[in-house]
Short mmCIF file of N, CA and C and ligand atoms in Angstrom, two decimals:
data_model
loop_
_atom_site.label_atom_id
_atom_site.label_comp_id
_atom_site.label_asym_id
_atom_site.label_seq_id
_atom_site.Cartn_x
_atom_site.Cartn_y
_atom_site.Cartn_z
N UNK A 10 1.20 51.72 51.18
CA UNK A 10 0.99 50.25 51.28
C UNK A 10 1.91 49.48 50.30
N UNK A 11 2.47 48.39 50.77
CA UNK A 11 3.38 47.61 49.90
C UNK A 11 2.62 46.97 48.75
N UNK A 12 3.37 46.65 47.69
CA UNK A 12 2.77 45.94 46.55
C UNK A 12 2.26 44.59 46.97
N UNK A 13 1.16 44.16 46.39
CA UNK A 13 0.67 42.81 46.71
C UNK A 13 0.88 41.91 45.48
N UNK A 14 1.92 41.06 45.55
CA UNK A 14 2.13 40.08 44.50
C UNK A 14 2.56 38.81 45.15
N UNK A 15 2.28 37.68 44.50
CA UNK A 15 2.80 36.43 45.08
C UNK A 15 4.32 36.44 44.90
N UNK A 16 4.82 36.98 43.80
CA UNK A 16 6.26 37.27 43.61
C UNK A 16 7.20 36.08 43.85
N UNK A 17 8.28 36.44 44.53
CA UNK A 17 9.35 35.45 44.69
C UNK A 17 9.39 35.00 46.17
N UNK A 18 9.65 33.71 46.35
CA UNK A 18 9.82 33.15 47.67
C UNK A 18 11.22 32.53 47.76
N UNK A 19 11.74 32.56 49.00
CA UNK A 19 12.98 31.84 49.25
C UNK A 19 12.69 30.63 50.09
N UNK A 20 13.22 29.46 49.72
CA UNK A 20 13.14 28.26 50.55
C UNK A 20 14.54 27.98 51.07
N UNK A 21 14.85 28.36 52.31
CA UNK A 21 16.20 28.21 52.78
C UNK A 21 16.42 26.91 53.55
N UNK A 22 17.66 26.53 53.65
CA UNK A 22 17.96 25.35 54.49
C UNK A 22 19.39 24.90 54.33
N UNK A 23 19.80 23.99 55.16
CA UNK A 23 21.14 23.42 55.05
C UNK A 23 21.14 22.32 53.97
N UNK A 24 20.06 21.59 53.86
CA UNK A 24 19.90 20.57 52.80
C UNK A 24 21.11 19.64 52.78
N UNK A 25 21.48 19.08 53.93
CA UNK A 25 22.69 18.26 54.01
C UNK A 25 22.36 16.78 54.37
N UNK A 26 21.80 16.02 53.42
CA UNK A 26 21.47 16.36 52.05
C UNK A 26 19.98 16.64 51.92
N UNK A 27 19.59 17.00 50.69
CA UNK A 27 18.18 17.20 50.41
C UNK A 27 17.42 15.88 50.59
N UNK A 28 16.25 15.98 51.14
CA UNK A 28 15.40 14.78 51.27
C UNK A 28 14.16 14.94 50.37
N UNK A 29 13.39 13.87 50.27
CA UNK A 29 12.17 13.95 49.47
C UNK A 29 11.18 14.88 50.14
N UNK A 30 11.29 15.04 51.47
CA UNK A 30 10.43 16.01 52.20
C UNK A 30 10.75 17.44 51.75
N UNK A 31 12.04 17.76 51.59
CA UNK A 31 12.44 19.09 51.11
C UNK A 31 11.88 19.32 49.68
N UNK A 32 12.09 18.29 48.86
CA UNK A 32 11.64 18.43 47.42
C UNK A 32 10.11 18.66 47.38
N UNK A 33 9.41 17.99 48.28
CA UNK A 33 7.95 18.20 48.33
C UNK A 33 7.61 19.65 48.67
N UNK A 34 8.31 20.23 49.67
CA UNK A 34 8.05 21.62 50.05
C UNK A 34 8.39 22.56 48.93
N UNK A 35 9.55 22.31 48.26
CA UNK A 35 9.97 23.22 47.15
C UNK A 35 8.96 23.13 46.03
N UNK A 36 8.49 21.94 45.71
CA UNK A 36 7.54 21.74 44.62
C UNK A 36 6.22 22.45 44.93
N UNK A 37 5.76 22.33 46.18
CA UNK A 37 4.49 22.94 46.56
C UNK A 37 4.65 24.49 46.56
N UNK A 38 5.82 24.97 46.96
CA UNK A 38 6.04 26.42 46.95
C UNK A 38 5.99 26.95 45.51
N UNK A 39 6.58 26.15 44.61
CA UNK A 39 6.65 26.58 43.20
C UNK A 39 5.29 26.68 42.54
N UNK A 40 4.27 26.05 43.17
CA UNK A 40 2.90 26.15 42.63
C UNK A 40 2.28 27.48 43.07
N UNK A 41 2.65 27.95 44.25
CA UNK A 41 2.01 29.13 44.82
C UNK A 41 2.70 30.41 44.42
N UNK A 42 4.03 30.37 44.23
CA UNK A 42 4.76 31.60 43.93
C UNK A 42 5.22 31.62 42.47
N UNK A 43 5.43 32.87 41.95
CA UNK A 43 5.87 33.00 40.58
C UNK A 43 7.27 32.43 40.38
N UNK A 44 8.10 32.72 41.40
CA UNK A 44 9.48 32.33 41.31
C UNK A 44 9.96 31.82 42.68
N UNK A 45 10.78 30.78 42.71
CA UNK A 45 11.29 30.25 43.98
C UNK A 45 12.81 30.20 43.88
N UNK A 46 13.48 30.73 44.92
CA UNK A 46 14.90 30.61 45.02
C UNK A 46 15.22 29.71 46.22
N UNK A 47 15.78 28.55 45.95
CA UNK A 47 16.20 27.70 47.04
C UNK A 47 17.53 28.16 47.52
N UNK A 48 17.64 28.50 48.81
CA UNK A 48 18.89 29.04 49.39
C UNK A 48 19.57 27.98 50.20
N UNK A 49 20.74 27.54 49.78
CA UNK A 49 21.50 26.51 50.49
C UNK A 49 22.54 27.22 51.35
N UNK A 50 22.45 27.03 52.65
CA UNK A 50 23.32 27.74 53.59
C UNK A 50 24.76 27.22 53.46
N UNK A 51 25.66 28.16 53.18
CA UNK A 51 27.06 27.78 53.03
C UNK A 51 27.86 28.23 54.27
N UNK A 52 27.34 27.90 55.39
CA UNK A 52 27.95 28.26 56.69
C UNK A 52 27.45 27.18 57.66
N UNK A 53 28.31 26.75 58.63
CA UNK A 53 27.78 25.80 59.60
C UNK A 53 26.74 26.50 60.50
N UNK A 54 25.50 25.99 60.48
CA UNK A 54 24.49 26.55 61.40
C UNK A 54 24.26 25.50 62.48
N UNK A 55 23.78 25.96 63.64
CA UNK A 55 23.59 25.09 64.79
C UNK A 55 24.84 24.30 65.07
N UNK A 56 26.01 24.95 64.85
CA UNK A 56 27.35 24.40 65.16
C UNK A 56 27.60 23.06 64.45
N UNK A 57 26.95 22.86 63.34
CA UNK A 57 27.17 21.55 62.66
C UNK A 57 27.95 21.71 61.37
N UNK A 58 29.02 20.90 61.27
CA UNK A 58 29.77 20.88 60.02
C UNK A 58 28.97 20.04 59.05
N UNK A 59 28.91 20.43 57.79
CA UNK A 59 28.10 19.64 56.86
C UNK A 59 28.89 18.48 56.29
N UNK A 60 28.17 17.45 55.89
CA UNK A 60 28.81 16.27 55.26
C UNK A 60 29.18 16.61 53.81
N UNK A 61 28.27 17.30 53.11
CA UNK A 61 28.52 17.68 51.72
C UNK A 61 28.84 19.16 51.57
N UNK A 62 29.64 19.49 50.57
CA UNK A 62 29.94 20.94 50.30
C UNK A 62 28.68 21.61 49.80
N UNK A 63 28.70 22.94 49.85
CA UNK A 63 27.52 23.70 49.36
C UNK A 63 27.31 23.38 47.87
N UNK A 64 28.41 23.30 47.11
CA UNK A 64 28.27 23.00 45.66
C UNK A 64 27.59 21.64 45.45
N UNK A 65 27.99 20.67 46.24
CA UNK A 65 27.35 19.33 46.11
C UNK A 65 25.88 19.38 46.48
N UNK A 66 25.55 20.12 47.57
CA UNK A 66 24.17 20.19 48.02
C UNK A 66 23.29 20.93 47.02
N UNK A 67 23.86 21.97 46.37
CA UNK A 67 23.14 22.67 45.32
C UNK A 67 22.90 21.72 44.16
N UNK A 68 23.92 21.00 43.73
CA UNK A 68 23.80 20.08 42.60
C UNK A 68 22.76 19.01 42.87
N UNK A 69 22.72 18.47 44.07
CA UNK A 69 21.70 17.44 44.39
C UNK A 69 20.30 17.97 44.16
N UNK A 70 20.06 19.19 44.63
CA UNK A 70 18.70 19.79 44.50
C UNK A 70 18.41 20.03 43.03
N UNK A 71 19.39 20.60 42.32
CA UNK A 71 19.18 20.93 40.89
C UNK A 71 18.83 19.66 40.12
N UNK A 72 19.40 18.55 40.54
CA UNK A 72 19.13 17.30 39.87
C UNK A 72 17.72 16.79 39.98
N UNK A 73 16.99 17.37 40.95
CA UNK A 73 15.62 16.93 41.23
C UNK A 73 14.56 17.91 40.77
N UNK A 74 14.96 18.94 40.02
CA UNK A 74 14.00 20.00 39.72
C UNK A 74 13.39 19.90 38.32
N UNK A 75 13.48 18.75 37.71
CA UNK A 75 12.96 18.60 36.35
C UNK A 75 11.52 19.09 36.28
N UNK A 76 11.24 19.93 35.31
CA UNK A 76 9.87 20.43 35.11
C UNK A 76 9.52 21.66 35.97
N UNK A 77 10.40 21.98 36.92
CA UNK A 77 10.14 23.19 37.77
C UNK A 77 10.94 24.34 37.23
N UNK A 78 10.43 24.98 36.16
CA UNK A 78 11.31 26.00 35.54
C UNK A 78 11.25 27.37 36.25
N UNK A 79 10.43 27.49 37.30
CA UNK A 79 10.47 28.73 38.05
C UNK A 79 11.29 28.64 39.32
N UNK A 80 12.10 27.56 39.45
CA UNK A 80 12.91 27.38 40.65
C UNK A 80 14.39 27.46 40.29
N UNK A 81 15.16 28.24 41.08
CA UNK A 81 16.61 28.27 40.94
C UNK A 81 17.24 27.90 42.32
N UNK A 82 18.47 27.47 42.29
CA UNK A 82 19.12 27.05 43.53
C UNK A 82 20.43 27.83 43.66
N UNK A 83 20.65 28.41 44.80
CA UNK A 83 21.87 29.20 45.02
C UNK A 83 22.38 28.92 46.44
N UNK A 84 23.68 29.03 46.67
CA UNK A 84 24.16 28.96 48.04
C UNK A 84 24.28 30.41 48.56
N UNK A 85 24.25 30.55 49.90
CA UNK A 85 24.43 31.86 50.48
C UNK A 85 25.13 31.76 51.83
N UNK A 86 25.84 32.83 52.19
CA UNK A 86 26.51 32.80 53.47
C UNK A 86 26.33 34.08 54.26
N UNK A 87 25.32 34.84 53.88
CA UNK A 87 24.99 36.00 54.68
C UNK A 87 23.69 35.77 55.42
N UNK A 88 23.12 36.80 56.01
CA UNK A 88 21.84 36.60 56.72
C UNK A 88 20.75 36.20 55.77
N UNK A 89 19.88 35.33 56.21
CA UNK A 89 18.79 34.85 55.35
C UNK A 89 17.94 36.01 54.82
N UNK A 90 17.64 36.98 55.70
CA UNK A 90 16.81 38.10 55.24
C UNK A 90 17.54 38.96 54.19
N UNK A 91 18.88 39.02 54.28
CA UNK A 91 19.62 39.76 53.25
C UNK A 91 19.58 38.99 51.95
N UNK A 92 19.74 37.66 52.03
CA UNK A 92 19.69 36.82 50.86
C UNK A 92 18.32 36.99 50.17
N UNK A 93 17.26 37.02 50.99
CA UNK A 93 15.92 37.15 50.43
C UNK A 93 15.82 38.50 49.72
N UNK A 94 16.28 39.57 50.32
CA UNK A 94 16.27 40.88 49.69
C UNK A 94 17.04 40.92 48.38
N UNK A 95 18.26 40.35 48.41
CA UNK A 95 19.06 40.31 47.19
C UNK A 95 18.34 39.66 46.01
N UNK A 96 17.46 38.73 46.36
CA UNK A 96 16.77 37.96 45.31
C UNK A 96 15.33 38.50 45.08
N UNK A 97 15.06 39.62 45.62
CA UNK A 97 13.74 40.27 45.41
C UNK A 97 12.61 39.49 46.04
N UNK A 98 12.90 38.71 47.09
CA UNK A 98 11.83 37.88 47.74
C UNK A 98 11.33 38.61 48.98
N UNK A 99 10.02 38.62 49.08
CA UNK A 99 9.40 39.21 50.32
C UNK A 99 8.87 38.10 51.22
N UNK A 100 9.04 36.85 50.80
CA UNK A 100 8.53 35.75 51.59
C UNK A 100 9.59 34.65 51.76
N UNK A 101 9.64 34.15 52.98
CA UNK A 101 10.49 32.98 53.25
C UNK A 101 9.51 31.82 53.47
N UNK A 102 9.72 30.71 52.83
CA UNK A 102 8.86 29.56 53.00
C UNK A 102 9.68 28.38 53.61
N UNK A 103 9.17 27.83 54.68
CA UNK A 103 9.82 26.69 55.31
C UNK A 103 8.80 25.59 55.52
N UNK A 104 9.32 24.38 55.64
CA UNK A 104 8.44 23.24 55.96
C UNK A 104 8.41 23.10 57.48
N UNK A 105 7.28 22.66 57.99
CA UNK A 105 7.17 22.33 59.42
C UNK A 105 6.77 20.87 59.56
N UNK A 106 7.59 20.17 60.34
CA UNK A 106 7.27 18.76 60.57
C UNK A 106 6.58 18.67 61.92
N UNK A 107 6.94 17.64 62.66
CA UNK A 107 6.27 17.39 63.96
C UNK A 107 6.58 18.59 64.90
N UNK A 108 5.95 18.56 66.04
CA UNK A 108 6.00 19.67 66.99
C UNK A 108 7.40 20.16 67.27
N UNK A 109 8.37 19.24 67.20
CA UNK A 109 9.74 19.60 67.58
C UNK A 109 10.31 20.74 66.72
N UNK A 110 9.86 20.94 65.49
CA UNK A 110 10.36 22.05 64.67
C UNK A 110 9.90 23.40 65.20
N UNK A 111 8.79 23.42 65.90
CA UNK A 111 8.11 24.67 66.17
C UNK A 111 8.97 25.66 66.95
N UNK A 112 9.60 25.17 68.02
CA UNK A 112 10.34 26.05 68.89
C UNK A 112 11.49 26.76 68.18
N UNK A 113 12.26 25.97 67.44
CA UNK A 113 13.38 26.55 66.64
C UNK A 113 12.85 27.55 65.61
N UNK A 114 11.84 27.14 64.89
CA UNK A 114 11.33 28.02 63.82
C UNK A 114 10.71 29.28 64.42
N UNK A 115 10.11 29.15 65.58
CA UNK A 115 9.50 30.32 66.21
C UNK A 115 10.59 31.33 66.59
N UNK A 116 11.71 30.83 67.07
CA UNK A 116 12.83 31.72 67.43
C UNK A 116 13.40 32.40 66.18
N UNK A 117 13.65 31.58 65.13
CA UNK A 117 14.18 32.14 63.89
C UNK A 117 13.22 33.19 63.32
N UNK A 118 11.93 32.89 63.42
CA UNK A 118 10.90 33.81 62.90
C UNK A 118 11.02 35.17 63.61
N UNK A 119 11.16 35.13 64.93
CA UNK A 119 11.18 36.39 65.70
C UNK A 119 12.46 37.16 65.37
N UNK A 120 13.58 36.48 65.22
CA UNK A 120 14.85 37.15 64.90
C UNK A 120 14.77 37.78 63.49
N UNK A 121 14.30 36.98 62.55
CA UNK A 121 14.19 37.48 61.19
C UNK A 121 13.24 38.64 61.09
N UNK A 122 12.13 38.54 61.81
CA UNK A 122 11.11 39.60 61.81
C UNK A 122 11.69 40.91 62.38
N UNK A 123 12.53 40.78 63.45
CA UNK A 123 13.12 41.97 64.06
C UNK A 123 14.04 42.67 63.07
N UNK A 124 14.83 41.85 62.34
CA UNK A 124 15.80 42.43 61.41
C UNK A 124 15.11 43.00 60.17
N UNK A 125 14.05 42.33 59.74
CA UNK A 125 13.41 42.71 58.45
C UNK A 125 11.87 42.51 58.55
N UNK A 126 11.21 43.49 59.18
CA UNK A 126 9.74 43.36 59.36
C UNK A 126 8.97 43.26 58.03
N UNK A 127 9.59 43.69 56.95
CA UNK A 127 8.90 43.67 55.66
C UNK A 127 8.95 42.30 55.00
N UNK A 128 9.78 41.37 55.52
CA UNK A 128 9.83 40.04 54.95
C UNK A 128 9.05 39.09 55.82
N UNK A 129 8.09 38.41 55.18
CA UNK A 129 7.15 37.53 55.95
C UNK A 129 7.65 36.08 55.83
N UNK A 130 7.56 35.36 56.94
CA UNK A 130 7.86 33.92 56.88
C UNK A 130 6.57 33.13 56.89
N UNK A 131 6.49 32.12 56.03
CA UNK A 131 5.31 31.29 56.00
C UNK A 131 5.73 29.84 56.05
N UNK A 132 4.80 28.95 56.44
CA UNK A 132 5.18 27.55 56.74
C UNK A 132 4.23 26.62 56.05
N UNK A 133 4.78 25.61 55.40
CA UNK A 133 3.91 24.56 54.83
C UNK A 133 4.06 23.36 55.70
N UNK A 134 2.95 22.74 56.05
CA UNK A 134 3.02 21.52 56.86
C UNK A 134 3.58 20.37 56.01
N UNK A 135 4.47 19.63 56.60
CA UNK A 135 5.05 18.48 55.93
C UNK A 135 3.94 17.48 55.55
N UNK A 136 4.09 16.87 54.40
CA UNK A 136 3.14 15.78 54.03
C UNK A 136 3.30 14.65 55.05
N UNK A 137 2.25 13.91 55.35
CA UNK A 137 2.30 12.91 56.41
C UNK A 137 3.46 11.91 56.23
N UNK A 138 3.73 11.51 54.98
CA UNK A 138 4.79 10.51 54.78
C UNK A 138 6.21 11.08 55.07
N UNK A 139 6.28 12.41 55.19
CA UNK A 139 7.60 13.03 55.45
C UNK A 139 7.70 13.68 56.80
N UNK A 140 6.68 13.49 57.64
CA UNK A 140 6.61 14.20 58.90
C UNK A 140 7.74 13.95 59.87
N UNK A 141 8.37 12.79 59.74
CA UNK A 141 9.45 12.48 60.66
C UNK A 141 10.76 12.27 59.91
N UNK A 142 10.82 12.84 58.70
CA UNK A 142 12.03 12.71 57.87
C UNK A 142 12.94 13.88 58.07
N UNK A 143 14.21 13.62 58.37
CA UNK A 143 15.19 14.72 58.52
C UNK A 143 16.52 14.30 57.89
N UNK A 144 17.31 15.28 57.52
CA UNK A 144 18.62 15.01 56.94
C UNK A 144 19.49 14.28 57.93
N UNK A 145 19.41 14.65 59.20
CA UNK A 145 20.26 13.99 60.20
C UNK A 145 19.81 12.56 60.41
N UNK A 146 18.52 12.30 60.41
CA UNK A 146 18.01 10.94 60.57
C UNK A 146 18.48 10.08 59.39
N UNK A 147 18.44 10.65 58.19
CA UNK A 147 18.85 9.91 57.00
C UNK A 147 20.32 9.56 57.06
N UNK A 148 21.14 10.52 57.54
CA UNK A 148 22.59 10.29 57.63
C UNK A 148 22.85 9.13 58.64
N UNK A 149 22.10 9.12 59.71
CA UNK A 149 22.29 8.05 60.68
C UNK A 149 21.91 6.69 60.08
N UNK A 150 20.78 6.65 59.39
CA UNK A 150 20.37 5.40 58.75
C UNK A 150 21.46 4.93 57.76
N UNK A 151 21.96 5.91 56.94
CA UNK A 151 22.97 5.57 55.95
C UNK A 151 24.22 5.01 56.59
N UNK A 152 24.59 5.59 57.70
CA UNK A 152 25.81 5.14 58.39
C UNK A 152 25.75 3.68 58.79
N UNK A 153 24.50 3.20 59.07
CA UNK A 153 24.37 1.84 59.52
C UNK A 153 23.75 0.92 58.46
N UNK A 154 23.86 1.41 57.20
CA UNK A 154 23.44 0.57 56.09
C UNK A 154 21.91 0.46 55.93
N UNK A 155 21.15 1.38 56.50
CA UNK A 155 19.65 1.36 56.37
C UNK A 155 19.21 1.66 54.96
N UNK A 156 17.98 1.22 54.63
CA UNK A 156 17.41 1.42 53.32
C UNK A 156 16.86 2.85 53.21
N UNK A 157 17.34 3.63 52.22
CA UNK A 157 16.93 5.04 52.09
C UNK A 157 15.87 5.26 51.03
N UNK A 158 15.33 4.14 50.50
CA UNK A 158 14.29 4.26 49.48
C UNK A 158 13.08 5.03 50.02
N UNK A 159 12.63 6.02 49.23
CA UNK A 159 11.45 6.78 49.66
C UNK A 159 11.79 7.92 50.60
N UNK A 160 13.07 8.05 50.94
CA UNK A 160 13.46 9.11 51.88
C UNK A 160 14.30 10.21 51.21
N UNK A 161 15.22 9.80 50.34
CA UNK A 161 16.02 10.73 49.59
C UNK A 161 16.02 10.32 48.11
N UNK A 162 16.35 11.22 47.18
CA UNK A 162 16.44 10.83 45.76
C UNK A 162 17.51 9.75 45.60
N UNK A 163 17.34 8.83 44.65
CA UNK A 163 18.28 7.72 44.48
C UNK A 163 19.73 8.17 44.33
N UNK A 164 19.98 9.26 43.57
CA UNK A 164 21.41 9.67 43.41
C UNK A 164 21.98 10.15 44.76
N UNK A 165 21.14 10.72 45.58
CA UNK A 165 21.62 11.18 46.91
C UNK A 165 21.89 9.96 47.77
N UNK A 166 21.04 8.95 47.68
CA UNK A 166 21.23 7.73 48.48
C UNK A 166 22.58 7.11 48.18
N UNK A 167 22.95 7.05 46.89
CA UNK A 167 24.23 6.42 46.60
C UNK A 167 25.39 7.30 46.99
N UNK A 168 25.27 8.62 46.86
CA UNK A 168 26.35 9.52 47.29
C UNK A 168 26.53 9.47 48.80
N UNK A 169 25.42 9.31 49.52
CA UNK A 169 25.49 9.21 50.99
C UNK A 169 26.23 7.96 51.42
N UNK A 170 25.91 6.89 50.68
CA UNK A 170 26.55 5.61 51.02
C UNK A 170 28.05 5.72 50.80
N UNK A 171 28.44 6.26 49.65
CA UNK A 171 29.88 6.49 49.38
C UNK A 171 30.51 7.33 50.44
N UNK A 172 29.90 8.46 50.78
CA UNK A 172 30.51 9.42 51.70
C UNK A 172 30.66 8.83 53.10
N UNK A 173 29.68 8.03 53.53
CA UNK A 173 29.71 7.55 54.93
C UNK A 173 30.48 6.24 55.02
N UNK A 174 30.69 5.58 53.92
CA UNK A 174 31.50 4.36 53.98
C UNK A 174 33.00 4.67 54.05
N UNK A 175 33.32 5.93 53.56
CA UNK A 175 34.75 6.28 53.52
C UNK A 175 35.30 6.45 54.92
O1 PNS B 223 17.04 24.01 59.54
P1 PNS B 223 18.21 24.47 58.77
O2 PNS B 223 18.24 23.84 57.43
O3 PNS B 223 19.52 24.21 59.51
O4 PNS B 223 18.05 26.04 58.65
C1 PNS B 223 18.97 26.93 58.11
C2 PNS B 223 18.35 28.37 58.10
C3 PNS B 223 19.29 29.35 57.47
C4 PNS B 223 17.08 28.34 57.28
C5 PNS B 223 18.07 28.78 59.55
O5 PNS B 223 19.25 28.69 60.29
C6 PNS B 223 17.47 30.17 59.64
O6 PNS B 223 16.29 30.38 59.44
N1 PNS B 223 18.35 31.18 60.02
C7 PNS B 223 17.97 32.54 60.17
C8 PNS B 223 19.14 33.33 60.73
C9 PNS B 223 20.20 33.55 59.69
O7 PNS B 223 20.07 34.37 58.79
N2 PNS B 223 21.34 32.80 59.79
C10 PNS B 223 22.48 32.89 58.87
C11 PNS B 223 22.45 31.75 57.85
S1 PNS B 223 23.87 31.83 56.76
#
């Protein structure tokens, strides 16, 4: 039988850019697990080129982790389950928003499970105020000059404005 420890969890994502919904999931994961590794994907997934580089996306998250001394942030470009193994994590934690996330996450879950049955994926329900918040929605708002208060950290809001105005 495998060891039973809360141990290390990986919180993976594109985080392009990180939103307050992501920060909420990372913070809640850090309460439950001894150690959290936030994995920032350094590869275009779902055929999407990112607005920010992996280094920028990592830095945005690191800037919001004050007081969370059991969380580290790293980029990765291999399979998520391999990244989890490299970091000694047996659990992947993701946030689930409205029903639309379910189908994609269900598919990823089955693929990851097939490759690595020893790594479990778990899901935290998004807090109600973040249930409809997404990085792509935020980028669209930013492009048209929408107010990003309460959606992304202030430093991310100004970097988004700069990047999309260019
Ligand atoms: O929703 P996101 O942020 O685009 O999700 C990214 C990620 C890596 C969490 C998702 O694509 C996933 O769960 N992928 C599993 C398959 C895999 O390992 N892909 C390679 C990523 S480098």
